[in-house]
Coordinates of C-alpha atoms in Angstrom, one line a residue:
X1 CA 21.3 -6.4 24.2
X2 CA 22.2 -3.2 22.6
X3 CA 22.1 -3.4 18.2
X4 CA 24.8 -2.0 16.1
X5 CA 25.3 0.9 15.0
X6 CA 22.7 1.1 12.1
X7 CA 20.5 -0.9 13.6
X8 CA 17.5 -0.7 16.5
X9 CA 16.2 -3.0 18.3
X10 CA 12.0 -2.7 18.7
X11 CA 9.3 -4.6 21.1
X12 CA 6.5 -6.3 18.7
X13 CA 3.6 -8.1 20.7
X14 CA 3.8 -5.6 23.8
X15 CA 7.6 -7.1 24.3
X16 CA 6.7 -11.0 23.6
X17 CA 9.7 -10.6 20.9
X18 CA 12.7 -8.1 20.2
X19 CA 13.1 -7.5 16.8
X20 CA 16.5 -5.7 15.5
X21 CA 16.3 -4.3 12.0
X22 CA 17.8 -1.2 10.3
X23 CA 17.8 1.8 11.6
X24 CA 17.4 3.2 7.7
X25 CA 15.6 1.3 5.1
X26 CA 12.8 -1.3 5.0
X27 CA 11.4 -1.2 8.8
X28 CA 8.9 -3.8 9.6
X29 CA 5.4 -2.2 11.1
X30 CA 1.7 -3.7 11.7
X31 CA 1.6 -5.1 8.6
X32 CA 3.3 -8.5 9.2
X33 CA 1.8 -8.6 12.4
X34 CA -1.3 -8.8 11.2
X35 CA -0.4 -11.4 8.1
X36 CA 0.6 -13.2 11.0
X37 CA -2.9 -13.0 13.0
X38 CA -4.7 -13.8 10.1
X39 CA -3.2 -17.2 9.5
X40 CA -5.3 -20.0 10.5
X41 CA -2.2 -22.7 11.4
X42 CA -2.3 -24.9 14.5
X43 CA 0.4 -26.6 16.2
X44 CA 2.5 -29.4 14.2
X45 CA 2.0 -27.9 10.8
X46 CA 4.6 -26.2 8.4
X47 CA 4.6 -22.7 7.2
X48 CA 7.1 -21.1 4.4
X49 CA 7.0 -17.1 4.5
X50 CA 7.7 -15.9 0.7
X51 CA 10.2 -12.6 1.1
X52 CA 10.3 -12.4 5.5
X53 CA 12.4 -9.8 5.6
X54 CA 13.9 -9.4 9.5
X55 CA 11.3 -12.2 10.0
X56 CA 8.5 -10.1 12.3
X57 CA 5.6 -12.0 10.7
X58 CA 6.7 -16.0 11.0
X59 CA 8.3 -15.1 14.4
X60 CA 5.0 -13.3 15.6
X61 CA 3.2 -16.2 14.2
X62 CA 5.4 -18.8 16.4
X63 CA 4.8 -16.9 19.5
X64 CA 1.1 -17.3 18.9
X65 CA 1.3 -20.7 17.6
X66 CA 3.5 -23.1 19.6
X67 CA 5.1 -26.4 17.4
X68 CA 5.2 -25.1 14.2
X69 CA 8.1 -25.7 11.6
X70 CA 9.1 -22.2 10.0
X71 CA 10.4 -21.6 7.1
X72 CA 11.3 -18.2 5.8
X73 CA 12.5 -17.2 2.1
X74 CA 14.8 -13.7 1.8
X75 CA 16.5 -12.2 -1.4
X76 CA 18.9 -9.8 0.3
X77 CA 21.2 -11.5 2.6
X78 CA 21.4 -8.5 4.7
X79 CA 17.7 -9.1 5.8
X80 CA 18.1 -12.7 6.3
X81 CA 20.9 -12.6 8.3
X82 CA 18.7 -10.7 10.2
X83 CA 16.1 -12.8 10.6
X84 CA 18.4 -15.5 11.6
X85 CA 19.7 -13.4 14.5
X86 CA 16.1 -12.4 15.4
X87 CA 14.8 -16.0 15.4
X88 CA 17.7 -17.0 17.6
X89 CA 17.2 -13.9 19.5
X90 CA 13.8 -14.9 20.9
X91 CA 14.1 -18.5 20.9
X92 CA 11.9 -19.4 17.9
X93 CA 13.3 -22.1 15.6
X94 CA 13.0 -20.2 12.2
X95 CA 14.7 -21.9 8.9
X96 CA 15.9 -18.8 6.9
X97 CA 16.7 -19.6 3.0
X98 CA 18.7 -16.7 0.9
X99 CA 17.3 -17.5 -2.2
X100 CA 15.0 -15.5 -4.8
X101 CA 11.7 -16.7 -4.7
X102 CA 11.6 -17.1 -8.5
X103 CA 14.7 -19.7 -8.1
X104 CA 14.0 -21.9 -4.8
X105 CA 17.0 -24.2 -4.6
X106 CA 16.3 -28.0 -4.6
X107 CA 15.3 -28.7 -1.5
X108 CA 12.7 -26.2 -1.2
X109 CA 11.1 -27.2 -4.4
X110 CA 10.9 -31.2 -2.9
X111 CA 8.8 -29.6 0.3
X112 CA 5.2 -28.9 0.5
X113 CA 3.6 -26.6 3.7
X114 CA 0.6 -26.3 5.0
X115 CA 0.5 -22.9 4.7
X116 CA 2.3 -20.1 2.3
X117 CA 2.0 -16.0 3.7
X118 CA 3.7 -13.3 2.1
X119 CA 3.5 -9.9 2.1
X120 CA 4.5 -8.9 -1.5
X121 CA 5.9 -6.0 -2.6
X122 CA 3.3 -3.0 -2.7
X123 CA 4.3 -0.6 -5.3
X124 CA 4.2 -1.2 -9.1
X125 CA 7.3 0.4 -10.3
X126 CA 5.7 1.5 -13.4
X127 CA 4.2 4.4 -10.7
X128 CA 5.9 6.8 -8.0
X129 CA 9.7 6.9 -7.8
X130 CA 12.1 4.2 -6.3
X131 CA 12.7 4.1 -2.7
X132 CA 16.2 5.6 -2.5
X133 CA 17.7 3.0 0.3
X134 CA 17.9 -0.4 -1.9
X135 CA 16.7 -2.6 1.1
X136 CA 13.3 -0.4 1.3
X137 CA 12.8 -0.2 -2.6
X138 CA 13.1 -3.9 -2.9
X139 CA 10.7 -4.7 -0.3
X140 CA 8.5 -1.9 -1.4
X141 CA 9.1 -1.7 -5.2
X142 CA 7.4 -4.7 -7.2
X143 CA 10.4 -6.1 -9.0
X144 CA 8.6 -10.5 -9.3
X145 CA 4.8 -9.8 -10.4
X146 CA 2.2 -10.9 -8.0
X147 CA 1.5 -13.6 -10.5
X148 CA 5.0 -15.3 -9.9
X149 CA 4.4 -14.9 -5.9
X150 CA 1.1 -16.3 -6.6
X151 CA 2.1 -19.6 -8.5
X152 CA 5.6 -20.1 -6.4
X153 CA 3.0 -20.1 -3.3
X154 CA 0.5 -22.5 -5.2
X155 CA 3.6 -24.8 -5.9
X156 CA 4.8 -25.5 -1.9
X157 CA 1.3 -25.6 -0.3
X158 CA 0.6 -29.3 0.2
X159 CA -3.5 -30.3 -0.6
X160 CA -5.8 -28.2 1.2
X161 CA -3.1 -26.1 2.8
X162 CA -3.8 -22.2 3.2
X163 CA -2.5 -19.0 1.4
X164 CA -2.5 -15.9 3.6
X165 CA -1.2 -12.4 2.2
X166 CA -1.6 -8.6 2.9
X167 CA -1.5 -6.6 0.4
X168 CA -2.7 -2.7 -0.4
X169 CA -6.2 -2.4 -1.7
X170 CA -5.4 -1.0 -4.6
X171 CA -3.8 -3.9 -6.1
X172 CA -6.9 -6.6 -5.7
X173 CA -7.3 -6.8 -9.2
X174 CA -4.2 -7.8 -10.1
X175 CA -4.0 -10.0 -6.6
X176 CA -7.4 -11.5 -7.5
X177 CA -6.1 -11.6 -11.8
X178 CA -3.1 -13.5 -10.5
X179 CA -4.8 -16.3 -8.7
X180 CA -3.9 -19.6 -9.7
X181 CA -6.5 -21.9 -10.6
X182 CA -5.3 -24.4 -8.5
X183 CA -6.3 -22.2 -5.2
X184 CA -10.1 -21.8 -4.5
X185 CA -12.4 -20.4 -1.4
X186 CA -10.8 -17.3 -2.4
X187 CA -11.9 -14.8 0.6
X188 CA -10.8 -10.9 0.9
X189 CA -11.2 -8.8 4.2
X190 CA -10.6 -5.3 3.7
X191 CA -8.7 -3.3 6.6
X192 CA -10.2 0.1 7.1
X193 CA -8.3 2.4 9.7
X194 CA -11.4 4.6 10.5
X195 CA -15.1 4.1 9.8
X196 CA -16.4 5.5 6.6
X197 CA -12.7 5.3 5.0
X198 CA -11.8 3.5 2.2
X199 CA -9.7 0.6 2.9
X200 CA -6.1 0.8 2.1
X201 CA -5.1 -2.7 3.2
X202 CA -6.6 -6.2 2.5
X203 CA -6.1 -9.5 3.8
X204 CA -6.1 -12.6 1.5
X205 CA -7.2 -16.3 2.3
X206 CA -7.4 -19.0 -0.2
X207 CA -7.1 -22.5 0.1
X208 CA -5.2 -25.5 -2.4
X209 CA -8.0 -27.3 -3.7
X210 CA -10.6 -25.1 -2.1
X211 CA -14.4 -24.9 -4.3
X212 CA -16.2 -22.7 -2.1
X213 CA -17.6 -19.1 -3.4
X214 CA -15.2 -15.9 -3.5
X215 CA -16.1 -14.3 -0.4
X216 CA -15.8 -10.2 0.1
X217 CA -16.1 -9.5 3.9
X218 CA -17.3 -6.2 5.1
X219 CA -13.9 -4.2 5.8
X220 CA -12.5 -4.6 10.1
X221 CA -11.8 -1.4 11.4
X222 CA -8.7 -1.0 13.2
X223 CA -8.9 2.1 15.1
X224 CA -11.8 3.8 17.3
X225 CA -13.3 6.9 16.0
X226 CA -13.7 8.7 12.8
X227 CA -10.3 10.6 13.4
X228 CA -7.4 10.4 15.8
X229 CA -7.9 13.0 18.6
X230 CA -5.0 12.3 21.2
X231 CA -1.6 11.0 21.7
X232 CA -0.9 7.3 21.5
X233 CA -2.6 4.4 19.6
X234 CA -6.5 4.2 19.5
X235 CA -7.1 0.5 17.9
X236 CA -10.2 -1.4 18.4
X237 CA -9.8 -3.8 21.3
X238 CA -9.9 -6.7 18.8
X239 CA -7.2 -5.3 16.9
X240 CA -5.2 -4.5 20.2
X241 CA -5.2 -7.5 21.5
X242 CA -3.8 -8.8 18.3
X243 CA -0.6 -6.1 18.3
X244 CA 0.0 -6.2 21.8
X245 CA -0.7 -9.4 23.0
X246 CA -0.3 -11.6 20.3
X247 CA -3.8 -12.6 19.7
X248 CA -5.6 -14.1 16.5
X249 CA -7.2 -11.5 14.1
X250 CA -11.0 -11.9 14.2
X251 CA -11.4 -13.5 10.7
X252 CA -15.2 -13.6 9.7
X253 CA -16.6 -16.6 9.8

């Protein structure tokens, strides 16, 4: 099925799902795919996305996960309406709500899940200049502080239940400032694209009700080498097998 025009229409999971988003704007890379390898759900349980976008992230995470209930939460309609078309595109059951996350309606607020992900905003707009395609710039551009992500994800996650988010490395100390005390077991792994790089990219974990210690895992590498030195991709098999075939991302244990 061809997109419209403005649109394209892109394998994730080495073709497992067909994704259409715009053409211009906010496009949807590795990052969700690897929020969704880094959630530790099982069949039967409930997860609620905070900002999904086109959906890549719940929709890679039902492909891996059979049985799950999805729930995804999109400000601009535009992207939500795309998300619904992408979830019905591939089959996945995906519950899209147009809301802002700072105003869930009703019957959001009276659900709890067992996990939250979200892959906030990474650019304080107090730095750098504004995206100039509104879609991108309100994905990109940090418009509801971490901290309100942070609580409205404490608020739906049911006892015990998980929080997973990506978010650039830069921003841990106001990721780790905004935690909310009612999460614990905090754990960060950082995502370093070559060995001996710094880490742009890290993964959070934290659990409703958790008490164990704040854990810092040593960073996962996501490409061979210390630089790229041909054409195509060069990711760790670990890492591969996660983008192309779906797989869960090697959390430390």
């Amino acid at each position: 099925m061809r997109p419209v025009e403005g649109l394209t229409r892109d394998a994730f999971l080495g073709g497992k799902l067909s994704i259409c988003q715009p053409e211009q704007g906010y496009r949807a890379g590795i990052d969700p795919v690897l929020l969704a390898a880094a959630v530790p759900a099982t069949p039967g349980q409930s997860v609620l996305e905070l900002g999904c976008g086109v959906g890549v992230a719940s929709l890679c995470l039902g492909v891996r996960v059979p049985g799950l209930t999805l729930t995804g939460v999109e400000l601009q309609p535009f992207y939500a309406e795309l998300a619904r078309g992408n979830a019905h595109a591939n089959g996945i059951a995906l519950d899209i709500v147009t809301a802002d996350l700072a105003a869930l309606p009703a019957s959001l607020r009276a659900r709890d899940f067992d996990h939250v992900i979200a892959n906030p905003p990474y650019h304080l707009r107090a730095r750098g200049s504004a995206a100039p395609d509104p879609g991108r710039e309100t994905a990109l551009g940090e418009a509801t502080p971490l901290a309100l992500w942070i609580e409205t994800a404490a608020r739906r996650l049911a006892p015990r239940g998980w929080l997973t988010l990506i978010q650039r490395a830069e921003r841990m100390p106001a990721l780790l400032g905004a935690m909310d005390t009612r999460l614990g077991g905090v754990e960060i792994l950082p995502l370093e694209a070559r060995p001996g790089r710094p880490a742009k990219l890290v993964l959070l974990r934290a659990r409703k009700g958790g008490k164990s210690a704040f854990r810092l895992h040593s960073p996962l590498i996501l490409h061979e080498g210390s630089r790229h030195e041909r054409d195509g991709d060069s990711y760790v098999p670990a890492i591969s097998d996660v983008l192309r075939r779906g797989a869960a991302l090697p959390w430390p244990a």
